[in-house]
mmCIF file of C-alpha atoms and ligand atoms in Angstrom:
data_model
loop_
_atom_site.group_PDB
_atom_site.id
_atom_site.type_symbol
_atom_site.label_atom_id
_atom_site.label_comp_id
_atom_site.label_asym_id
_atom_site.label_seq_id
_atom_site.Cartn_x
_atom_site.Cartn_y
_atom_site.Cartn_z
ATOM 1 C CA UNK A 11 -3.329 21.977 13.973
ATOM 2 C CA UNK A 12 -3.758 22.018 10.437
ATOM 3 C CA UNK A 13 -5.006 18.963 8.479
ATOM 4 C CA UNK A 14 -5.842 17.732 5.409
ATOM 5 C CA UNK A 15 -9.773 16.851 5.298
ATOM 6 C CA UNK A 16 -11.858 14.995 3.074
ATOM 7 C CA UNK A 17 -15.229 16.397 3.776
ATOM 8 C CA UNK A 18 -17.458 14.434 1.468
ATOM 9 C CA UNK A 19 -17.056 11.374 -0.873
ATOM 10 C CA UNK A 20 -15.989 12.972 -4.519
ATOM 11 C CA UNK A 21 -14.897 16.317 -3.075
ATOM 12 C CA UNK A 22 -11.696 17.983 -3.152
ATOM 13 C CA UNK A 23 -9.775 17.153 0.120
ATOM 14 C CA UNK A 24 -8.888 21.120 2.229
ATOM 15 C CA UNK A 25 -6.607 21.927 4.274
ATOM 16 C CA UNK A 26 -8.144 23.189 7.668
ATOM 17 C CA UNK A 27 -7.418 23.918 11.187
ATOM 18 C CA UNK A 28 -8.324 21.391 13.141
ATOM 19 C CA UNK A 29 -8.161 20.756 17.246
ATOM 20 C CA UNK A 30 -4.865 18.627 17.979
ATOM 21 C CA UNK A 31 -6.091 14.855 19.592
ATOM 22 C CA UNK A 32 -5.518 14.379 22.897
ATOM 23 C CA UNK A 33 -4.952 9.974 24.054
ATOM 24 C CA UNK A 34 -7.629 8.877 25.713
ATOM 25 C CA UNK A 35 -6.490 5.141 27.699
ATOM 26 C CA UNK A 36 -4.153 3.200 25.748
ATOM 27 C CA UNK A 37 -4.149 5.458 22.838
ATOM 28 C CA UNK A 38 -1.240 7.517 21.989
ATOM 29 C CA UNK A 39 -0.780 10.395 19.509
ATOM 30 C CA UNK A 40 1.886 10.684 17.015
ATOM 31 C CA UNK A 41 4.092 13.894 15.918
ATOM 32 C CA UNK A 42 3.503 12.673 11.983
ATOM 33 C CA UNK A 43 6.906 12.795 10.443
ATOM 34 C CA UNK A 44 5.396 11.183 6.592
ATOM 35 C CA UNK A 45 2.299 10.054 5.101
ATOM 36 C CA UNK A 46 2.355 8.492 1.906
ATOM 37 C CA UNK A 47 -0.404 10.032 -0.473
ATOM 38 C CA UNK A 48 -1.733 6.683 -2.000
ATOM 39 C CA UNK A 49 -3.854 6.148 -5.502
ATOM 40 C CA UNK A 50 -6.890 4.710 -3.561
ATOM 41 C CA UNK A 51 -6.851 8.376 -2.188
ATOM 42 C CA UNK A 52 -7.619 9.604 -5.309
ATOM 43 C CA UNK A 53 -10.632 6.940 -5.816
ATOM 44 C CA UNK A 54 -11.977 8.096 -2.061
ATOM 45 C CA UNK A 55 -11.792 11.817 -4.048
ATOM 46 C CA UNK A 56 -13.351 11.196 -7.354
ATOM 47 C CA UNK A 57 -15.481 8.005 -7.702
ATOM 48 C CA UNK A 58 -16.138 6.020 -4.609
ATOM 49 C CA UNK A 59 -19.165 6.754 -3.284
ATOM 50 C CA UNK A 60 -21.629 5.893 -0.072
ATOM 51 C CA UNK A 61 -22.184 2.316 0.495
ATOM 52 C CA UNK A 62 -19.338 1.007 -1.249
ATOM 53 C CA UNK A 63 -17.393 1.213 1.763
ATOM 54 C CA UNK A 64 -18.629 0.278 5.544
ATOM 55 C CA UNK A 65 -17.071 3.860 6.670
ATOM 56 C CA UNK A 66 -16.897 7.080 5.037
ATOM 57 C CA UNK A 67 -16.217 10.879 5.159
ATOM 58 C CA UNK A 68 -15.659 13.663 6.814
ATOM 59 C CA UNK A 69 -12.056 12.341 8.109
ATOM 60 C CA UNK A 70 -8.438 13.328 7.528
ATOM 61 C CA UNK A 71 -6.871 11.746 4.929
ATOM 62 C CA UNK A 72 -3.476 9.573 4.846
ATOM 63 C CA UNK A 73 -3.220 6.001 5.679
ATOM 64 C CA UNK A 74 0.487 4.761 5.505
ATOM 65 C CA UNK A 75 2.035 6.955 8.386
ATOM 66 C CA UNK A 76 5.325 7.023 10.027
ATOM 67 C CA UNK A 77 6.814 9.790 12.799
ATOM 68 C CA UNK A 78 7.299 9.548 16.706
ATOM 69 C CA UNK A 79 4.805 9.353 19.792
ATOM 70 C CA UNK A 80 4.106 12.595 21.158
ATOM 71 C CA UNK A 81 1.865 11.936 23.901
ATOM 72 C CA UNK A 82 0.813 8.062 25.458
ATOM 73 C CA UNK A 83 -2.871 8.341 27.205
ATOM 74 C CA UNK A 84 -3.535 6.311 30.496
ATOM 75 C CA UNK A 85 -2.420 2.847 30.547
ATOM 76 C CA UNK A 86 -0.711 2.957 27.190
ATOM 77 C CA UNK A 87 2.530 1.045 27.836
ATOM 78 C CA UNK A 88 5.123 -0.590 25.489
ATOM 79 C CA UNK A 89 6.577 2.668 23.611
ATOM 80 C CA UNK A 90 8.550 5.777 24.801
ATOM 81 C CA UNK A 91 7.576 9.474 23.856
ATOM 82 C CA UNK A 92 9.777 10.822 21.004
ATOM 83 C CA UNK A 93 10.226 6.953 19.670
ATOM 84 C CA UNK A 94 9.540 6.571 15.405
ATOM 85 C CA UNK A 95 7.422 4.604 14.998
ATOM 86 C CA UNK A 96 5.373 3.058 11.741
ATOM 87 C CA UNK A 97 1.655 3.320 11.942
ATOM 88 C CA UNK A 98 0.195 -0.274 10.966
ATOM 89 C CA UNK A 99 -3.081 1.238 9.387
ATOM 90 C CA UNK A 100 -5.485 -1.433 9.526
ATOM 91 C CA UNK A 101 -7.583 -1.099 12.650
ATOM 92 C CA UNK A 102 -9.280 -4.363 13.651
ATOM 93 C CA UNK A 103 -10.981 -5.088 17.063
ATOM 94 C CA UNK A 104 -8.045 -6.542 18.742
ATOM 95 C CA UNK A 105 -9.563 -9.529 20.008
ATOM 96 C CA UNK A 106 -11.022 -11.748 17.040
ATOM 97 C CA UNK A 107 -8.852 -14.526 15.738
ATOM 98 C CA UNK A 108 -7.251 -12.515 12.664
ATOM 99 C CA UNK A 109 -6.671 -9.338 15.146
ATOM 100 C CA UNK A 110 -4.846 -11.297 17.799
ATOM 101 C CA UNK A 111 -2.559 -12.857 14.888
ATOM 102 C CA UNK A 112 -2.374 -9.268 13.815
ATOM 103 C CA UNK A 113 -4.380 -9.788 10.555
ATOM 104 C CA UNK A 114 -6.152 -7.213 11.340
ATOM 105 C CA UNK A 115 -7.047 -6.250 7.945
ATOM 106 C CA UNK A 116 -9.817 -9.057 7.772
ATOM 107 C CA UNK A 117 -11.210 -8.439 11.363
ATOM 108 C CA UNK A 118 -14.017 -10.462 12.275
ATOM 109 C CA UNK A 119 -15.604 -8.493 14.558
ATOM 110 C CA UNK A 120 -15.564 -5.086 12.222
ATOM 111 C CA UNK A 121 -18.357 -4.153 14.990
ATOM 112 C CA UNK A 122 -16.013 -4.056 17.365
ATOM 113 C CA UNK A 123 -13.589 -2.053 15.643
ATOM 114 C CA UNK A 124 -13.175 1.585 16.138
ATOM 115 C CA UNK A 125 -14.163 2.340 11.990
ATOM 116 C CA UNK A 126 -15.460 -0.837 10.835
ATOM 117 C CA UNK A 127 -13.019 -2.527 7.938
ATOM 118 C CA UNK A 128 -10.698 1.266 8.056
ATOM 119 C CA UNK A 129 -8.297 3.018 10.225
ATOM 120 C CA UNK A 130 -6.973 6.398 9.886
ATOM 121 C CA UNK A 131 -7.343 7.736 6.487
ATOM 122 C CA UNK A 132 -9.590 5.845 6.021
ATOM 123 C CA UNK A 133 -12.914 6.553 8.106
ATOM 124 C CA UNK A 134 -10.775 8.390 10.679
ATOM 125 C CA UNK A 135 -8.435 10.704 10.935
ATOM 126 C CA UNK A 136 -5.107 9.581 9.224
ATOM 127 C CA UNK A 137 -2.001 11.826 9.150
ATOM 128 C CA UNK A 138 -2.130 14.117 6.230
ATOM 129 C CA UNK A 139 -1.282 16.204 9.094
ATOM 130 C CA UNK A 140 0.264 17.200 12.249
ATOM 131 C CA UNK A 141 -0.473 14.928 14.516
ATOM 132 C CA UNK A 142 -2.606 11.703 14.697
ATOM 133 C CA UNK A 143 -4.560 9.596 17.233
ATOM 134 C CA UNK A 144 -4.118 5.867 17.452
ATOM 135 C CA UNK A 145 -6.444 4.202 19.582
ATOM 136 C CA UNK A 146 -3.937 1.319 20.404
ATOM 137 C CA UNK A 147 -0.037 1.586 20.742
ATOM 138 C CA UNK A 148 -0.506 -2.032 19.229
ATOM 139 C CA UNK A 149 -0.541 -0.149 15.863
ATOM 140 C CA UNK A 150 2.953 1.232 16.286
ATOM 141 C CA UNK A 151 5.622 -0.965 15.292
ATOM 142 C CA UNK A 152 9.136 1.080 16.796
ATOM 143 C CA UNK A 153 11.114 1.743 13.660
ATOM 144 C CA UNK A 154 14.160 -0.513 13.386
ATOM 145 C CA UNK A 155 17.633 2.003 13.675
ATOM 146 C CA UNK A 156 18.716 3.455 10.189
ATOM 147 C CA UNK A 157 15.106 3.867 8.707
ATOM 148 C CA UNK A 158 13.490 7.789 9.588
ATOM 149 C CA UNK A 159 9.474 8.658 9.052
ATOM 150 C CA UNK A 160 9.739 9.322 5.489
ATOM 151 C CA UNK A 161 11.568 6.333 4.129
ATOM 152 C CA UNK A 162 9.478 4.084 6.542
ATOM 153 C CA UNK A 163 5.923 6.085 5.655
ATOM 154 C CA UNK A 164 5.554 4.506 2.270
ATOM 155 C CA UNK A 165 6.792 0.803 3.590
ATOM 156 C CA UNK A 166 3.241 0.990 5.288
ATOM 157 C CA UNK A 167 1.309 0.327 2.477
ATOM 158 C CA UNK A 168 3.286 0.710 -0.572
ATOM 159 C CA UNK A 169 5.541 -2.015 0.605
ATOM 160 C CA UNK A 170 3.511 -3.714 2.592
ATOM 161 C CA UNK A 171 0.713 -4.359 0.334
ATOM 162 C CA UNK A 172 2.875 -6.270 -2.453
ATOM 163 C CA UNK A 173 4.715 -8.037 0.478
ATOM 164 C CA UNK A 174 1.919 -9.778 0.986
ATOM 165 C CA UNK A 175 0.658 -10.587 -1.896
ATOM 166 C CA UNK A 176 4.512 -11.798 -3.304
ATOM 167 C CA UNK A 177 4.557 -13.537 0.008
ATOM 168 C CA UNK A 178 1.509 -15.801 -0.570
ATOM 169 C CA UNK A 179 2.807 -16.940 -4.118
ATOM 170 C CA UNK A 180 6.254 -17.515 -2.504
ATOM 171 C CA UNK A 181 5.832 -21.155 -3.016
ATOM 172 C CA UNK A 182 5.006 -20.834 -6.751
ATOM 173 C CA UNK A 183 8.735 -18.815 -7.265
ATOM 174 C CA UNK A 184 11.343 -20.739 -7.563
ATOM 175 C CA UNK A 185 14.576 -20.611 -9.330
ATOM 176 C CA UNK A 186 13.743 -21.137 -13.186
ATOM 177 C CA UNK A 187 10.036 -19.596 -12.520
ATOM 178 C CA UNK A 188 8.786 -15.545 -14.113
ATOM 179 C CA UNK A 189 6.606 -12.869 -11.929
ATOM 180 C CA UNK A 190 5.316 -10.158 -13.734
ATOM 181 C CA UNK A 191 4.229 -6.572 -12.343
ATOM 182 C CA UNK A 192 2.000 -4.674 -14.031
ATOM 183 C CA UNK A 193 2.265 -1.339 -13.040
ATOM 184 C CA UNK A 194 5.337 0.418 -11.667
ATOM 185 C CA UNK A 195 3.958 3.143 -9.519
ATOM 186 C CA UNK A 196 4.018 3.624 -6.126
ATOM 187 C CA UNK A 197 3.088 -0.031 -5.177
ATOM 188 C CA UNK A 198 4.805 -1.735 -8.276
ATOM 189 C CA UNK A 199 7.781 -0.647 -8.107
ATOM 190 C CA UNK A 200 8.222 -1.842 -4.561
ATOM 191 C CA UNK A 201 6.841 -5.175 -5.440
ATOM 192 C CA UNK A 202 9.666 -5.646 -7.822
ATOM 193 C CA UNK A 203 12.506 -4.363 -5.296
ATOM 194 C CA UNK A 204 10.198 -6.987 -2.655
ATOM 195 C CA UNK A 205 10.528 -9.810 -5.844
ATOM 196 C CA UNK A 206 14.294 -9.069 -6.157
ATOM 197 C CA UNK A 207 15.064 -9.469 -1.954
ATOM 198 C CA UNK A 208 12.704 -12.579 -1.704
ATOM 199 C CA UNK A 209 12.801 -14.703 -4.324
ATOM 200 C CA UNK A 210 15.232 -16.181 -7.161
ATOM 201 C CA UNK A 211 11.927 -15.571 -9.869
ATOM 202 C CA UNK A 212 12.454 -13.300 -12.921
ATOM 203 C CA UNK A 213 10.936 -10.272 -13.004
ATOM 204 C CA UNK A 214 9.057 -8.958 -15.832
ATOM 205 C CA UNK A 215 7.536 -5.452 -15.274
ATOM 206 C CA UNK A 216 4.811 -3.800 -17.233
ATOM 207 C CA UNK A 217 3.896 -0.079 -17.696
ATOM 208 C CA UNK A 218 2.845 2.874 -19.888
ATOM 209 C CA UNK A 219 5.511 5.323 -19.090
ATOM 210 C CA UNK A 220 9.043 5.184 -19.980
ATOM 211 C CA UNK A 221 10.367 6.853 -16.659
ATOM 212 C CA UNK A 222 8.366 3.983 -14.893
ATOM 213 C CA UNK A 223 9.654 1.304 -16.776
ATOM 214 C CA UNK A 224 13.446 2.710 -16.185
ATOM 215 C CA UNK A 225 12.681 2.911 -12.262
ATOM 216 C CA UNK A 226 11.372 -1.092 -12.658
ATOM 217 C CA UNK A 227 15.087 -1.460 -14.156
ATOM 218 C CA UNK A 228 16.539 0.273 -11.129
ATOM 219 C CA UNK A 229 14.372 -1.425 -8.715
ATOM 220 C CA UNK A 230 15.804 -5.043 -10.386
ATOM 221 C CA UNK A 231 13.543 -5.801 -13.037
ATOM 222 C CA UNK A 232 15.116 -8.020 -15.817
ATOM 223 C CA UNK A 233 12.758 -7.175 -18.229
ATOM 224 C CA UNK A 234 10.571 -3.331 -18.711
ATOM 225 C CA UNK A 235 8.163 -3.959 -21.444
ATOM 226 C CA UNK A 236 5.418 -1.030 -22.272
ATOM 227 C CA UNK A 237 2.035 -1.851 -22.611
ATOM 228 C CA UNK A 238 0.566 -2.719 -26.227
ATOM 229 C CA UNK A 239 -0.844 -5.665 -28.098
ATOM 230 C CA UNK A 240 2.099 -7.176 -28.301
ATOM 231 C CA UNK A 241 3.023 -7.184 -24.040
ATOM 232 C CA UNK A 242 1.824 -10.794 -23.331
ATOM 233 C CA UNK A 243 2.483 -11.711 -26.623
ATOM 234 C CA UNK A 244 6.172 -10.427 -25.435
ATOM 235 C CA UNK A 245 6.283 -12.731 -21.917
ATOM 236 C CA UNK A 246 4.802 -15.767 -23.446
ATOM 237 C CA UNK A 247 8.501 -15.438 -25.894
ATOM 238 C CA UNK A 248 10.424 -14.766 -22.900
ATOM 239 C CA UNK A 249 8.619 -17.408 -20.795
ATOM 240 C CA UNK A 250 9.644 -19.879 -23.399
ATOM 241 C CA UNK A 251 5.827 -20.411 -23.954
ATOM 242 C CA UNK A 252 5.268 -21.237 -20.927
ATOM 243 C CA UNK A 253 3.772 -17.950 -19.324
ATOM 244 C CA UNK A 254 4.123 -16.731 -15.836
ATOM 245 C CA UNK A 255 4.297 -18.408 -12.603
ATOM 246 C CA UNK A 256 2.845 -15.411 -10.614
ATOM 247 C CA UNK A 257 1.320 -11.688 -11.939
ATOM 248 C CA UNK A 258 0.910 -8.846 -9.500
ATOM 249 C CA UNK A 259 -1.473 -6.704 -10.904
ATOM 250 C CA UNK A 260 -1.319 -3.030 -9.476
ATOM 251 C CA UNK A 261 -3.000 -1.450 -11.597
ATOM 252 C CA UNK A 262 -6.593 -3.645 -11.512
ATOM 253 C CA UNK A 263 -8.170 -2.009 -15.014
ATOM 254 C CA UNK A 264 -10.183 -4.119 -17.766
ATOM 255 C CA UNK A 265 -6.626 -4.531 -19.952
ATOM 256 C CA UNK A 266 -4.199 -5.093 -16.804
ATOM 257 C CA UNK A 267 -6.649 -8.246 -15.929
ATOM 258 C CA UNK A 268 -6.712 -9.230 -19.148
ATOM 259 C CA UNK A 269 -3.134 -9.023 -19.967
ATOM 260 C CA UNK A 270 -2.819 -10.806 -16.750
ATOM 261 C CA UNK A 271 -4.907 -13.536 -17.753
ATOM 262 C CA UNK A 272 -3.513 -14.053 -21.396
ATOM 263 C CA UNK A 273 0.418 -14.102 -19.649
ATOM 264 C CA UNK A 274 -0.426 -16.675 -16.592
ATOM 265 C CA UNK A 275 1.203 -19.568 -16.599
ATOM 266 C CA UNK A 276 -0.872 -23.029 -15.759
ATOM 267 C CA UNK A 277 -0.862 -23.679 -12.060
ATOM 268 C CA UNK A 278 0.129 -19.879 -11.273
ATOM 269 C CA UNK A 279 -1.510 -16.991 -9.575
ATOM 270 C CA UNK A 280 -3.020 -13.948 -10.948
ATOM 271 C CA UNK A 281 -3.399 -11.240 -7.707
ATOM 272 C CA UNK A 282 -5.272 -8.450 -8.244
ATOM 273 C CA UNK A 283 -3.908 -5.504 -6.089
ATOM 274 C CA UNK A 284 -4.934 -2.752 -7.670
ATOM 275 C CA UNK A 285 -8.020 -0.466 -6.876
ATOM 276 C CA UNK A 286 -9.001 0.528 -10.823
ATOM 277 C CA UNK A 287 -12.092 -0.704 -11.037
ATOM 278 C CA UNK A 288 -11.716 -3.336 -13.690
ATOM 279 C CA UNK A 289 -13.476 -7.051 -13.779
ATOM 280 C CA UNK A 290 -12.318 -10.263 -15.163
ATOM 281 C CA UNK A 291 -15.286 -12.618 -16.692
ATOM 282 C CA UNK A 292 -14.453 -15.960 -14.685
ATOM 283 C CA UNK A 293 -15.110 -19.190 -16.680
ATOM 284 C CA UNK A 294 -13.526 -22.024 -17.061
ATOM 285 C CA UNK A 295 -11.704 -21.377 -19.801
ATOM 286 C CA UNK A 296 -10.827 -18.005 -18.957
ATOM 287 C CA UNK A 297 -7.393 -18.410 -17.833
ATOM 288 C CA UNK A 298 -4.532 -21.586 -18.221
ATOM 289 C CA UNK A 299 -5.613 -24.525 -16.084
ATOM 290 C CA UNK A 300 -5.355 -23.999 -12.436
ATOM 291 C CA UNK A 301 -4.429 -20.472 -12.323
ATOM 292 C CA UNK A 302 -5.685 -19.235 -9.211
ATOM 293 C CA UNK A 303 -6.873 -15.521 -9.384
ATOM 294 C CA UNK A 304 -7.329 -13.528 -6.178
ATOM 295 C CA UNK A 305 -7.401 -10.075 -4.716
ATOM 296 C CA UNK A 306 -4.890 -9.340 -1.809
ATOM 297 C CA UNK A 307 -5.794 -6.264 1.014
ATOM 298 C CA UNK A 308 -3.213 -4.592 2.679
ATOM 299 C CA UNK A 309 -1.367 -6.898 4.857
ATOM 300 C CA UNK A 310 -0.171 -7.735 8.241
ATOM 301 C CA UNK A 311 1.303 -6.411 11.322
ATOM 302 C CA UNK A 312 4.172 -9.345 11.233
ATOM 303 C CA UNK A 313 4.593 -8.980 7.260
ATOM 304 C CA UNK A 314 5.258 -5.138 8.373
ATOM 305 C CA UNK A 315 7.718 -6.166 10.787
ATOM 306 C CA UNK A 316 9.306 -7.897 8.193
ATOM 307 C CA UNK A 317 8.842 -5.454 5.244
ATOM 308 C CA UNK A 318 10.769 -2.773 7.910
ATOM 309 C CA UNK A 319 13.763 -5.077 8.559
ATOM 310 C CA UNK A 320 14.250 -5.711 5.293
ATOM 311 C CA UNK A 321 14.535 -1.769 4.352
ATOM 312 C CA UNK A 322 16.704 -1.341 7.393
ATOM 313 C CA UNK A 323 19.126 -3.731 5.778
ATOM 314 C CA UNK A 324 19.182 -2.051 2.294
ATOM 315 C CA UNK A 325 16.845 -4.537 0.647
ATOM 316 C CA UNK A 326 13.998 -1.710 -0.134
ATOM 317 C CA UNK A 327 13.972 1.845 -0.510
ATOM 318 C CA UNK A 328 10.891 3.542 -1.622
ATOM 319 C CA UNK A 329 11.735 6.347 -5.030
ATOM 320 C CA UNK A 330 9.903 9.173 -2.491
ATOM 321 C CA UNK A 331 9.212 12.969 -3.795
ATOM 322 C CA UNK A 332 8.478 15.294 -0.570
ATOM 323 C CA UNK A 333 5.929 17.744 -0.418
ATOM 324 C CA UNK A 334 4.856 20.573 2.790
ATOM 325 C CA UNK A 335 1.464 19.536 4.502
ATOM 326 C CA UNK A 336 0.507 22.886 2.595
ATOM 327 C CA UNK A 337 1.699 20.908 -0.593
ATOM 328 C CA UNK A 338 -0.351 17.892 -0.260
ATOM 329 C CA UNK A 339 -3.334 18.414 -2.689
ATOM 330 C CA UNK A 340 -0.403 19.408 -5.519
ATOM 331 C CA UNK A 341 0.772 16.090 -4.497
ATOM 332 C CA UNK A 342 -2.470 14.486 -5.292
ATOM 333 C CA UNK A 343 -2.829 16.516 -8.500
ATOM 334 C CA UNK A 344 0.758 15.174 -9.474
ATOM 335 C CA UNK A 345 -0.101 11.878 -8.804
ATOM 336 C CA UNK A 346 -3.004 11.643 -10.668
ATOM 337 C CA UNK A 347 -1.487 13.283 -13.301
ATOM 338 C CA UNK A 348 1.295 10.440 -13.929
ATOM 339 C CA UNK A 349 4.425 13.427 -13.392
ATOM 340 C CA UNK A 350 5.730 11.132 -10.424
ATOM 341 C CA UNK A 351 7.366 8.269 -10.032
ATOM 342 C CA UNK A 352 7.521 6.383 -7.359
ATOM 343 C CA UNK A 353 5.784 7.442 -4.415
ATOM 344 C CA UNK A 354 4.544 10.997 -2.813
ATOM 345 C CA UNK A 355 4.989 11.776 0.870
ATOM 346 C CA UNK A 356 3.677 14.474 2.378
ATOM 347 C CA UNK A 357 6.402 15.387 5.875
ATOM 348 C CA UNK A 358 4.265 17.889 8.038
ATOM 349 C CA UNK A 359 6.868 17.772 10.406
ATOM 350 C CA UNK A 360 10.746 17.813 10.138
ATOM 351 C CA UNK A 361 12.464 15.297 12.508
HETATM 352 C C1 FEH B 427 -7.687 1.961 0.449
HETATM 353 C C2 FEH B 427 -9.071 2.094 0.472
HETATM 354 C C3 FEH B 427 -9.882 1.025 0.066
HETATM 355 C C4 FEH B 427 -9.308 -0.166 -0.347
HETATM 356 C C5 FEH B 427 -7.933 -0.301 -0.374
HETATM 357 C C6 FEH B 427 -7.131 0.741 0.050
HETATM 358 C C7 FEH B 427 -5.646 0.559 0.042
HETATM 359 O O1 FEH B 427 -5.011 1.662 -0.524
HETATM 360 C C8 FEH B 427 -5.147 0.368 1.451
HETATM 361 O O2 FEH B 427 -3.758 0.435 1.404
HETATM 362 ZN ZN1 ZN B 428 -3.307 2.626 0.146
HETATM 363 ZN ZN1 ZN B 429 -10.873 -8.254 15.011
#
């Protein structure tokens, strides 16, 4: 089968021929339907390097997957071949407290797991192609009727990441409260769709690009402000002063952190999602009293549950461009370049 391959940390990812997996007990394979190409993919490409991570190349890339089990091994039980399924791409152990409450993105026995602190795409093989092994059918959550592979792909990660970061500040977004997103790409401009279904907050969005800031309109945004001097400047005015109760940073550079730290509100959260690379100086006086900053990884196999029922009813829907599994690298290119919006999916196979 063919795959796409990233053969060496800052290397161009190729497309090869590769043997199709076979299950081994309790795994099962999946026909790949969608796999979202994500930014971090880009950061595995060009700057990450060994060490940083506990896993690393060669491997196939593509870790927010979606499509329909092809082949269960011995013993795997719970799922039908030809079901669609959503790939939940955090691979823990399975048996450490966060695993068996399916947090398996902070699994405590990373030892244990079959890539330690990865999954597919990321240390194994993920599905930027044909088919993909899953070494536990507890990673495929059944996709709920009226959502396909390649509206469910990007609700993987895309959605599921700013679920869970929205989800922990829930409490802090109340009627009469302001939540700014900084960065309307792929993950951002779910987060504001996620703001819009979950809470009564306002929603203040934050980009470069023009076409991003109309999709943050689209996606429910009261307020699209480009970035500039005058951006927290901007949401202290509409905050009335005050500043805001919660700011989802998905971008994660030197100016995002610092725009999120001038525009928090005392007693709020400022979540850094984003993989850029930037750093906050922490001191006390570095942000309003009692603003608690924190990065946010991924997220859960119930918050997925609950990020897929909520696009089965209408509440999300990812802004998706398709490309061929032949297309994939001009996908990357594209992304990287800033010509999408939304998010790319890569469909190596039609339903
Ligand atoms: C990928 C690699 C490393 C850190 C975070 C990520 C996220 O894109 C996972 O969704
Ligand atoms: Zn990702
Ligand atoms: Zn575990």
């Amino acid at each position: 089968m063919k795959a796409l391959r990233l053969r060496e940390w800052k290397t161009e990812p190729v497309l090869t021929e590769v043997p199709q997996p076979r299950p081994g007990p309790g795994e099962a394979v999946v026909r790949i339907g969608a796999a979202g190409a994500c930014h971090s993919d880009l950061h595995l490409m060009h700057e990450f390097g060994p060490g940083l991570l506990p896993w690393g190349p060669p491997f196939t890339l593509g870790h927010e997957n979606a499509g329909w089990v092809h082949e269960l091994g011995p013993g795997a039980s719970g799922l039908e071949v030809g079901q669609a399924v959503a790939v939940y791409g955090p691979w823990g152990c399975g048996t450490c407290t966060r695993c068996l409450l399916g947090i398996e993105t902070y699994c405590e026995n990373p030892d244990k797991a079959p890539v330690p602190g990865g999954g597919g795409g990321l240390g194994l093989d993920g599905g930027m192609a044909e088919f993909m092994l899953v070494p536990s059918t507890r990673h495929l959550v059944p996709l709920p009727e009226g959502l396909d592979p390649v509206t469910a792909a990007p609700l993987t990660d895309a959605a599921l990441t700013p679920y869970h970061a929205i989800r922990r500040s829930w409490p802090k977004l109340p009627p009469g409260t302001t939540a700014v997103v900084i960065g309307v790409g792929g993950l951002g401009h779910l987060a504001v769709q996620i703001l819009r279904a979950t809470t009564a907050t306002r929603i203040i969005a934050v980009d470069t690009r023009e076409d991003a800031l109309a999709l943050a309109r689209e996606s429910g945004a009261d307020h699209a402000l480009p970035t500039g001097s005058g951006t927290g400047p901007r949401i202290r005015e509409l905050t009335g002063g005050r500043g805001a109760d919660a700011v989802f940073d998905c971008v994660g550079s030197d100016s995002t952190l610092a725009l999120g730290a001038e525009s928090a509100r005392s007693l709020g959260d400022l979540t850094i999602i984003g993989l850029g690379g930037g750093t906050l100086g922490m001191g006390f006086f570095t942000v309003p009293y009692e603003v608690s900053v924190q990065t946010t990884y991924w997220g859960s196999r119930p918050e997925l549950i609950e990020v897929l029922d909520l696009a089965a009813r209408g509440q999300l829907r990812a802004s998706v461009t398709t490309f061929g599994l032949d297309e994939a690298t001009e996908a990357y290119r594209r992304l990287e370049s800033g010509e999408l919006t939304g998010r790319a999916v890569v469909v190596p196979n039609r339903s």
